[in-house]
CSV table of C-alpha atoms and ligand atoms in Angstrom, one decimal:
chain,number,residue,atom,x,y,z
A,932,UNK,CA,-121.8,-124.5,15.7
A,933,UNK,CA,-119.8,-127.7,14.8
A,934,UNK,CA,-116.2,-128.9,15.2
A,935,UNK,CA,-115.1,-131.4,12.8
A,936,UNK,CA,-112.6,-133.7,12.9
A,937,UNK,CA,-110.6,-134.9,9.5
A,938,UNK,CA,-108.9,-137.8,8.7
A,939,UNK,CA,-108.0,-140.5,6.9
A,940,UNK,CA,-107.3,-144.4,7.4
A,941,UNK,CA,-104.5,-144.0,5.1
A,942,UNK,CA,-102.4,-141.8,7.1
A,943,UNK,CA,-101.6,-144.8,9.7
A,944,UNK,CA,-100.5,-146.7,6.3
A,945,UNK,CA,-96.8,-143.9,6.5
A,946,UNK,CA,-94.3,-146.4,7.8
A,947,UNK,CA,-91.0,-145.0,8.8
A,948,UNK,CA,-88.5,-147.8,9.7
A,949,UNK,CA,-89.2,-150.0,13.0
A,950,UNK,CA,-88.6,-147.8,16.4
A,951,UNK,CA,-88.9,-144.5,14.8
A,952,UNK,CA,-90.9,-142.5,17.0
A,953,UNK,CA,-93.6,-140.8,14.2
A,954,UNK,CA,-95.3,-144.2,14.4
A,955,UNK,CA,-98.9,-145.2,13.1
A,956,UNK,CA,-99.9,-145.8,16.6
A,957,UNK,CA,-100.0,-142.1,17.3
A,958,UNK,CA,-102.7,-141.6,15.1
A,959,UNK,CA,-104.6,-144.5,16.3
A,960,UNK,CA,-104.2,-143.8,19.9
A,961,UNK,CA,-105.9,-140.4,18.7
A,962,UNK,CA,-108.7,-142.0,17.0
A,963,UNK,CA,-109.4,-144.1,19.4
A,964,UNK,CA,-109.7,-141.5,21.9
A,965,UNK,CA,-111.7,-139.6,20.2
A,966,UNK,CA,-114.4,-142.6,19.7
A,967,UNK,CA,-115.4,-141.7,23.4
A,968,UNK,CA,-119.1,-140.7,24.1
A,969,UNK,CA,-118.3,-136.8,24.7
A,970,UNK,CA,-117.3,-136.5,21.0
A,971,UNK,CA,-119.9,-138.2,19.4
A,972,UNK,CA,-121.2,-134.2,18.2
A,973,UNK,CA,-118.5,-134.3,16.0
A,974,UNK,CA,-118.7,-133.9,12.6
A,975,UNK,CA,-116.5,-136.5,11.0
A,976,UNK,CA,-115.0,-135.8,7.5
A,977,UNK,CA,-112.7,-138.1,5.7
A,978,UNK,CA,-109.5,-136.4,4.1
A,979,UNK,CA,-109.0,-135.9,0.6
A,980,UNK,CA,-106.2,-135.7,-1.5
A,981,UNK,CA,-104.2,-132.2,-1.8
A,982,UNK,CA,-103.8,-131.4,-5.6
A,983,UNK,CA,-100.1,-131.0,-6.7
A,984,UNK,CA,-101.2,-127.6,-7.2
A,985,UNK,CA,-102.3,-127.1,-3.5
A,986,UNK,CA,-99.0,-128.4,-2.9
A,987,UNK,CA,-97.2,-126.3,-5.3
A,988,UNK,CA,-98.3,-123.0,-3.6
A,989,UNK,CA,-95.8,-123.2,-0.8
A,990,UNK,CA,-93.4,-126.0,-2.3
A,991,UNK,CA,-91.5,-125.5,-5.5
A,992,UNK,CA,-93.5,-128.0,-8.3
A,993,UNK,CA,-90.2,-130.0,-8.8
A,994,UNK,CA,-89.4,-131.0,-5.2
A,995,UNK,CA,-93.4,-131.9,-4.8
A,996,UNK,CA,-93.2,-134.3,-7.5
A,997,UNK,CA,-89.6,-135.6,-6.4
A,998,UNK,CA,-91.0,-136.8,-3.5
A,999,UNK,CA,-94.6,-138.4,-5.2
A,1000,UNK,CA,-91.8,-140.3,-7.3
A,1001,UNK,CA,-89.6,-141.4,-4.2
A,1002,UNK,CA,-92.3,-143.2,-2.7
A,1003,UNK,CA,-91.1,-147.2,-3.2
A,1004,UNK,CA,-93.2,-150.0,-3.8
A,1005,UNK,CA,-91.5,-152.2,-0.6
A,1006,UNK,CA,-89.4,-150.9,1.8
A,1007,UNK,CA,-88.2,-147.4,2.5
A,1008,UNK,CA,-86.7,-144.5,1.3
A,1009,UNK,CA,-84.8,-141.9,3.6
A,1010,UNK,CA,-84.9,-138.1,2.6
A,1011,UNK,CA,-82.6,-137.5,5.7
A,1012,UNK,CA,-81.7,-139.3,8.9
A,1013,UNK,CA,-85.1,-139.6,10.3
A,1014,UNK,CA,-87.7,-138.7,7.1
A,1015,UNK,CA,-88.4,-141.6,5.2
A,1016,UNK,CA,-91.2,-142.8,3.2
A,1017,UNK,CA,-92.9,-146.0,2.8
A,1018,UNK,CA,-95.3,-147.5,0.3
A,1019,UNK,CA,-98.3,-146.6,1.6
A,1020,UNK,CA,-96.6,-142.7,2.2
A,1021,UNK,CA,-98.0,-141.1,-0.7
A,1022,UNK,CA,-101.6,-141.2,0.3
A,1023,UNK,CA,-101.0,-140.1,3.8
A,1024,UNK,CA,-98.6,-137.3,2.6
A,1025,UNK,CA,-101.3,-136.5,-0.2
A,1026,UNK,CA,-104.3,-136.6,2.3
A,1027,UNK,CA,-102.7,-134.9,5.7
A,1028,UNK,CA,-102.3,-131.7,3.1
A,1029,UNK,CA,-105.7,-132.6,1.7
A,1030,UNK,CA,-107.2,-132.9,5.5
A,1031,UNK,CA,-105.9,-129.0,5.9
A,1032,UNK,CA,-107.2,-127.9,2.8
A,1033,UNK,CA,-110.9,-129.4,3.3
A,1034,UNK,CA,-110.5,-128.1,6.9
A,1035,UNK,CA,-110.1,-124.0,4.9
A,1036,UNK,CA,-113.2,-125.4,3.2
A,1037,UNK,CA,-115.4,-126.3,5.7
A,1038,UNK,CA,-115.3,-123.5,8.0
A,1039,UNK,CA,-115.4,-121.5,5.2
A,1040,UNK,CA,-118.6,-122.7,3.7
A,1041,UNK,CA,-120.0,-122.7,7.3
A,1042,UNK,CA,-120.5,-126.7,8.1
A,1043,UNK,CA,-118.0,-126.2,10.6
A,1044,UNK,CA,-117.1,-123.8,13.3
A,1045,UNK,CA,-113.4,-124.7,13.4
A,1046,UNK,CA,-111.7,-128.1,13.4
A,1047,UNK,CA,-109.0,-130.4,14.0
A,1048,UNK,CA,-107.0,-132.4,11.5
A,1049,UNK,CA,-106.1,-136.1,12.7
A,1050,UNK,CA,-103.0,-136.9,10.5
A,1051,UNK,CA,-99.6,-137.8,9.9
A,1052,UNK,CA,-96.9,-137.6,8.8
A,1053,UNK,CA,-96.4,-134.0,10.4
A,1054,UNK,CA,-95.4,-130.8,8.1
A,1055,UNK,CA,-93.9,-127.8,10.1
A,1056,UNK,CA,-90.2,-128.9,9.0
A,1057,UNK,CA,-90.6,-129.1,5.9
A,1058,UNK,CA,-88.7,-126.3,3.5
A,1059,UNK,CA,-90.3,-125.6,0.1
A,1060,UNK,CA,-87.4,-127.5,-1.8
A,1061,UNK,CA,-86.4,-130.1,1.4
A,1062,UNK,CA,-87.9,-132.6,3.7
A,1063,UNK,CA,-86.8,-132.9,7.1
A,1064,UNK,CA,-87.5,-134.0,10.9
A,1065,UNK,CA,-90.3,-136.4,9.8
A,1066,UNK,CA,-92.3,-133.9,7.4
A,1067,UNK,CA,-92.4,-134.3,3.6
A,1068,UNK,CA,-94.8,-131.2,2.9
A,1069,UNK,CA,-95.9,-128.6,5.2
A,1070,UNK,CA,-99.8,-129.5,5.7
A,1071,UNK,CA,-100.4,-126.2,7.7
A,1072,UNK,CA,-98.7,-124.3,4.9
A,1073,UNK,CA,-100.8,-125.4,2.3
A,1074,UNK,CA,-103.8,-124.5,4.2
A,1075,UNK,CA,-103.2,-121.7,4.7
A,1076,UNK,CA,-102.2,-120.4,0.7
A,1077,UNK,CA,-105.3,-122.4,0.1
A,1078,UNK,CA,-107.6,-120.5,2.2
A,1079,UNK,CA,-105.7,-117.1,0.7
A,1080,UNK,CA,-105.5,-118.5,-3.0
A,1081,UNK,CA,-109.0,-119.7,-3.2
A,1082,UNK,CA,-111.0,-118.0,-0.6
A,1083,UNK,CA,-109.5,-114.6,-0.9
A,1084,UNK,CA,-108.8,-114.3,2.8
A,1085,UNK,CA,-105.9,-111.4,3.0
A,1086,UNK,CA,-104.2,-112.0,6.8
A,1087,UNK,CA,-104.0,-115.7,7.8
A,1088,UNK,CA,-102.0,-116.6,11.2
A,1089,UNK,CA,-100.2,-120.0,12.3
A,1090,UNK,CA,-99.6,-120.3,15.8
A,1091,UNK,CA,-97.7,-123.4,16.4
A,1092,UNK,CA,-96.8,-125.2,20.2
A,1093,UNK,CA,-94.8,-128.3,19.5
A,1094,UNK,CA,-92.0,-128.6,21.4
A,1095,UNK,CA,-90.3,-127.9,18.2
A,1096,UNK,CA,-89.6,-124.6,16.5
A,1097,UNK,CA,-91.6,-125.1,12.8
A,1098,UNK,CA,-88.8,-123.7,10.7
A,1099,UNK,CA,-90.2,-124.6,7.4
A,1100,UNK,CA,-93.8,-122.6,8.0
A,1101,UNK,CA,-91.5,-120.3,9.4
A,1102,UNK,CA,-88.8,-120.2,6.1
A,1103,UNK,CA,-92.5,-120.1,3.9
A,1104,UNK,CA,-94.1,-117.3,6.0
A,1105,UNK,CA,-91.1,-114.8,6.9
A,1106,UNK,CA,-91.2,-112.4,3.8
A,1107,UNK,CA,-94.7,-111.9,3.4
A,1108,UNK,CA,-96.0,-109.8,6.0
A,1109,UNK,CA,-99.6,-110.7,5.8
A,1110,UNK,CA,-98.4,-114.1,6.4
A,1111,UNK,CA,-98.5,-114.4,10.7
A,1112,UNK,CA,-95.9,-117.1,12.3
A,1113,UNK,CA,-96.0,-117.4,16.1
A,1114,UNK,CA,-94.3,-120.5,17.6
A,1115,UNK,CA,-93.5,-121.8,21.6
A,1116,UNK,CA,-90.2,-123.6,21.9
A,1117,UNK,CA,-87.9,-125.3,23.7
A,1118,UNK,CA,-84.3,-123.9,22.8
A,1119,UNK,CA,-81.5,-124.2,22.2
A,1120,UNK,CA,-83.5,-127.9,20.6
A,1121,UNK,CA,-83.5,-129.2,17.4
A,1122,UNK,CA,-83.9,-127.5,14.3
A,1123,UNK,CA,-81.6,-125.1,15.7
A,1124,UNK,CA,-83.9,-121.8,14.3
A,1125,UNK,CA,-86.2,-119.6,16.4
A,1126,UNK,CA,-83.0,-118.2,18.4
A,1127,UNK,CA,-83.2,-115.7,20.9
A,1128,UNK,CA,-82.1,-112.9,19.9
A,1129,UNK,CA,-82.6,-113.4,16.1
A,1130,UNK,CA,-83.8,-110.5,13.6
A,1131,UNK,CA,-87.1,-111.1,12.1
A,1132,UNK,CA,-90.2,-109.1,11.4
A,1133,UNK,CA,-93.0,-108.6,13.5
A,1134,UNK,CA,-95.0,-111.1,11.9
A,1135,UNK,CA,-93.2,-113.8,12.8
A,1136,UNK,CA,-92.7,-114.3,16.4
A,1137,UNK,CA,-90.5,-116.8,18.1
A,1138,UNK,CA,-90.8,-117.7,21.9
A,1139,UNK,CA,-87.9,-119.5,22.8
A,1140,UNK,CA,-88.3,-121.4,25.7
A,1141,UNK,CA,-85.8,-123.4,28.3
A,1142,UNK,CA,-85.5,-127.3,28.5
A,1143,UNK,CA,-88.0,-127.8,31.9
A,1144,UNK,CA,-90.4,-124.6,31.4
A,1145,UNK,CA,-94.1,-126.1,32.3
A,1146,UNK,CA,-97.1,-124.3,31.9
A,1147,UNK,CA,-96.3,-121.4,34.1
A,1148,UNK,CA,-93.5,-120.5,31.3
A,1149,UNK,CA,-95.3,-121.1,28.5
A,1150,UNK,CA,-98.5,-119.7,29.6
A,1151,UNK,CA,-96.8,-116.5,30.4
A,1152,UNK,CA,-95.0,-116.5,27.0
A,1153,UNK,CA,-98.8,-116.5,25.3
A,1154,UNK,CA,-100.1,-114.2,27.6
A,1155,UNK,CA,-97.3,-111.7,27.1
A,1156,UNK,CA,-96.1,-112.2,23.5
A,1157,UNK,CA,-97.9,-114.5,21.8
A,1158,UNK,CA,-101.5,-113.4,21.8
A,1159,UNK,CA,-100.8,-110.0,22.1
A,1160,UNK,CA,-99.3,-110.4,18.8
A,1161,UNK,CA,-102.0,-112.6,17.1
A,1162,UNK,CA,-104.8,-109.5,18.7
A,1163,UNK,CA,-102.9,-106.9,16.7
A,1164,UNK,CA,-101.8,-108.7,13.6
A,1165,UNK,CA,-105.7,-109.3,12.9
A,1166,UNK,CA,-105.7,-112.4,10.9
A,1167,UNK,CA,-108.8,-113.6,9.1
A,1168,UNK,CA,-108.8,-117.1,10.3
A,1169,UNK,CA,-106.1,-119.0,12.8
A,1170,UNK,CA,-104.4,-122.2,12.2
A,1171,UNK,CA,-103.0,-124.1,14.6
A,1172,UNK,CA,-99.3,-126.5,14.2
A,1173,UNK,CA,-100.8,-128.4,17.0
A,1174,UNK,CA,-97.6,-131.0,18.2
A,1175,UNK,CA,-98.2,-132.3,21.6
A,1176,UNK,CA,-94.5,-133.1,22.1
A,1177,UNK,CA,-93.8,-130.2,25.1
A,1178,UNK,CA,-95.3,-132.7,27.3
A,1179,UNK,CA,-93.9,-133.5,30.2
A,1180,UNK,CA,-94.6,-137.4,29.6
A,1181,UNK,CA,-93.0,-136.9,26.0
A,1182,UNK,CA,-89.9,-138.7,25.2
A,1183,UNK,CA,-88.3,-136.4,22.9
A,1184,UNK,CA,-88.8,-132.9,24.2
A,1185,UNK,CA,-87.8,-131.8,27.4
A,1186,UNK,CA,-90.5,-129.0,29.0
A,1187,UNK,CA,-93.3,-130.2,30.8
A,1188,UNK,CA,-96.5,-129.1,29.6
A,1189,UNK,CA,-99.5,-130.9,30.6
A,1190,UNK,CA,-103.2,-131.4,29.5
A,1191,UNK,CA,-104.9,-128.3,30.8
A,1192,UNK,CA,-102.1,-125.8,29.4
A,1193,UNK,CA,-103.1,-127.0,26.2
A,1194,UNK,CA,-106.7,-126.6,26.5
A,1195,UNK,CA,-106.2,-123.3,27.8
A,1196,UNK,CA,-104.1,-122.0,24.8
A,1197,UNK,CA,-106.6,-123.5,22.6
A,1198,UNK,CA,-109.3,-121.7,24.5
A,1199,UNK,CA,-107.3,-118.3,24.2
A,1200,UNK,CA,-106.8,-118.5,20.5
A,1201,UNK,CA,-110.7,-119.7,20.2
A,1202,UNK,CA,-111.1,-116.4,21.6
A,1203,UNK,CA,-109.3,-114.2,19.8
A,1204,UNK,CA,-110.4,-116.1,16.6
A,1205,UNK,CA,-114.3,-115.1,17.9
A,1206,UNK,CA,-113.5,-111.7,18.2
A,1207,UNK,CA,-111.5,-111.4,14.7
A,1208,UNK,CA,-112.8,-113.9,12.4
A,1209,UNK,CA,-115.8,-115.4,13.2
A,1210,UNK,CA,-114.4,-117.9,15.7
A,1211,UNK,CA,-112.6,-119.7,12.2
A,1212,UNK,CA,-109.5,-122.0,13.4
A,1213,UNK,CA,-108.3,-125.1,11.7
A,1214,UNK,CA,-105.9,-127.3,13.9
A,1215,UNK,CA,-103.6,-129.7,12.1
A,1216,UNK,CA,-101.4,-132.6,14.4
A,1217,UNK,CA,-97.7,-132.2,14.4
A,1218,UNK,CA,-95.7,-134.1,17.1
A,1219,UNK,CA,-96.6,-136.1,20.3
A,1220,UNK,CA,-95.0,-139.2,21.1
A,1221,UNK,CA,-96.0,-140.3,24.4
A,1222,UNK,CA,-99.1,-142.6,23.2
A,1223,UNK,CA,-100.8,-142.2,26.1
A,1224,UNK,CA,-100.2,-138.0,26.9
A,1225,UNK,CA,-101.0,-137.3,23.5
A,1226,UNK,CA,-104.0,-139.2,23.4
A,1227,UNK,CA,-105.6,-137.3,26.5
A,1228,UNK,CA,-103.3,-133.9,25.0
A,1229,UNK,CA,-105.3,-134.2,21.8
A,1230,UNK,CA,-108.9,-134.8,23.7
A,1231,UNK,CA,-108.3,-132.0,25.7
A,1232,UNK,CA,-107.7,-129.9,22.8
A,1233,UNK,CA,-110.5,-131.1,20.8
A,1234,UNK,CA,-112.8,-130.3,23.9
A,1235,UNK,CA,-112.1,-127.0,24.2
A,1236,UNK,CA,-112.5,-126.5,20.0
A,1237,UNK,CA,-115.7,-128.0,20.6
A,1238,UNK,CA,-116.7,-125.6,23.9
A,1239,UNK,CA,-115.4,-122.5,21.7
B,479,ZN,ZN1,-92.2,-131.6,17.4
């Protein structure tokens, strides 16, 4: 069966200030990667918008529509130090939660096995009442109360390896238990959460990792913790916060993942998805800044969704 890939021109029209690293030329190194011969089977798919209801089931209504309002007709407008929105924002905000949502409905109509979601701005940071660390909403979020809300599936799971620990899925998840978090880190790192040593259920799971691991570390921290964990929480379909920023090219994290490691985990979760849910997982693009690394990062990914 079919991987598709989502996306939408408008996502390269979000335009944080000049030299901010979640530039429009990540998404376009991704596309044009993905224009190579080997993913011609692809089923392409252009995003749609996410209703302010989709958005509403993980944000509260008030800060969804604060930020629709934000959005200025020429230059910017900063939510913190490094979120800030542009004119053309609101349709890439709208359409990387809408990309997530038509993800949920493709695999769950059968067109598509699983699938990938091309689009920025990214969404793990982002609280239900606060932007932060580039994300305005939390795209994997609402995909996953969508698939819950609407398709009635009971246990979903997010298993996210930026290099960054996703507090805001993790702040939206933590007191539901049906609701799985699993995230690789580098810590101590920014946003500061996903501590060693911290209290928290057993459906959320935190693998803090140290500034250098490589794929030794963090393939051991799946192995050991991580998939464990995903096998016995059962979900009903995976997601995946998909940043590519624990690369060891990347300029703003520090471990040094490469290519393969990121097939591999995406080849492990493909599995456990086959055994537990019909092979469904819907992938969703967080970070990656290295141009180049997360351009052949993103390929190798989409390979192995397409070889699941
Ligand atoms: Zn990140």
């Amino acid at each position: 069966m079919t991987t598709a890939l989502i996306t939408h021109q408008a996502c390269l029209r979000h335009e944080p200030p000049p030299g901010h690293p979640e530039r429009p030329g990540r998404l376009q190194s991704i596309l044009t990667a993905l224009e190579a011969d080997e993913f011609r089977p692809l089923l392409r798919r252009e995003a749609p918008e996410a209703s302010l209801d989709a958005l509403a089931r993980v944000h509260d209504r008030d800060y969804a529509e604060e930020v629709l309002a934000a959005i200025p007709s020429r230059g910017v407008v900063h939510f913190d130090a490094d979120t800030a929105v542009s004119p053309g924002s609101r349709d890439a905000i709208l359409r990387a939660a809408g990309a997530v949502v038509e993800g949920v409905d493709m695999v769950m109509k059968g067109e598509a096995k699983n699938v990938f979601c091309a689009v920025r701005p990214p969404g793990h940071h982002a609280l239900p009442d606060r932007a932060m660390g580039f994300c305005l909403f939390n795209n994997v979020a609402v995909g996953a109360a969508h698939a819950r809300e609407v398709h009635g599936l009971r246990r979903v799971a997010v298993i996210d390896f930026d290099v960054h620990h996703g507090n805001g899925t993790e702040a939206m998840f933590f007191g539901d238990p049906t609701l799985f978090y699993g995230s690789t880190h580098q810590w101590p790192f920014y946003p500061g959460t996903g501590r060693p040593g911290d209290r928290r259920p057993e459906h959320i799971v935190d693998v803090p990792l140290p500034a250098g691991s490589g794929g030794a570390e963090f393939r051991r921290a799946f192995s050991e913790t991580m998939l464990p964990a995903v096998t016995t929480f059962r979900p009903d379909m995976i997601f995946i916060s998909a940043g590519f920023d624990a690369h060891q090219d990347d300029p703003l994290g520090q471990m040094r993942l490469v290519e393969a490691d990121y097939a591999w985990a995406t080849e492990k979760l493909c599995a456990i998805a086959e055994r537990q849910c019909a092979g469904r997982v819907v992938s969703t693009l967080e970070g990656g800044y290295d141009l180049d690394a997360l351009a052949r990062s993103v390929s190798a990914h989409v390979q192995a969704l397409m070889a699941a």
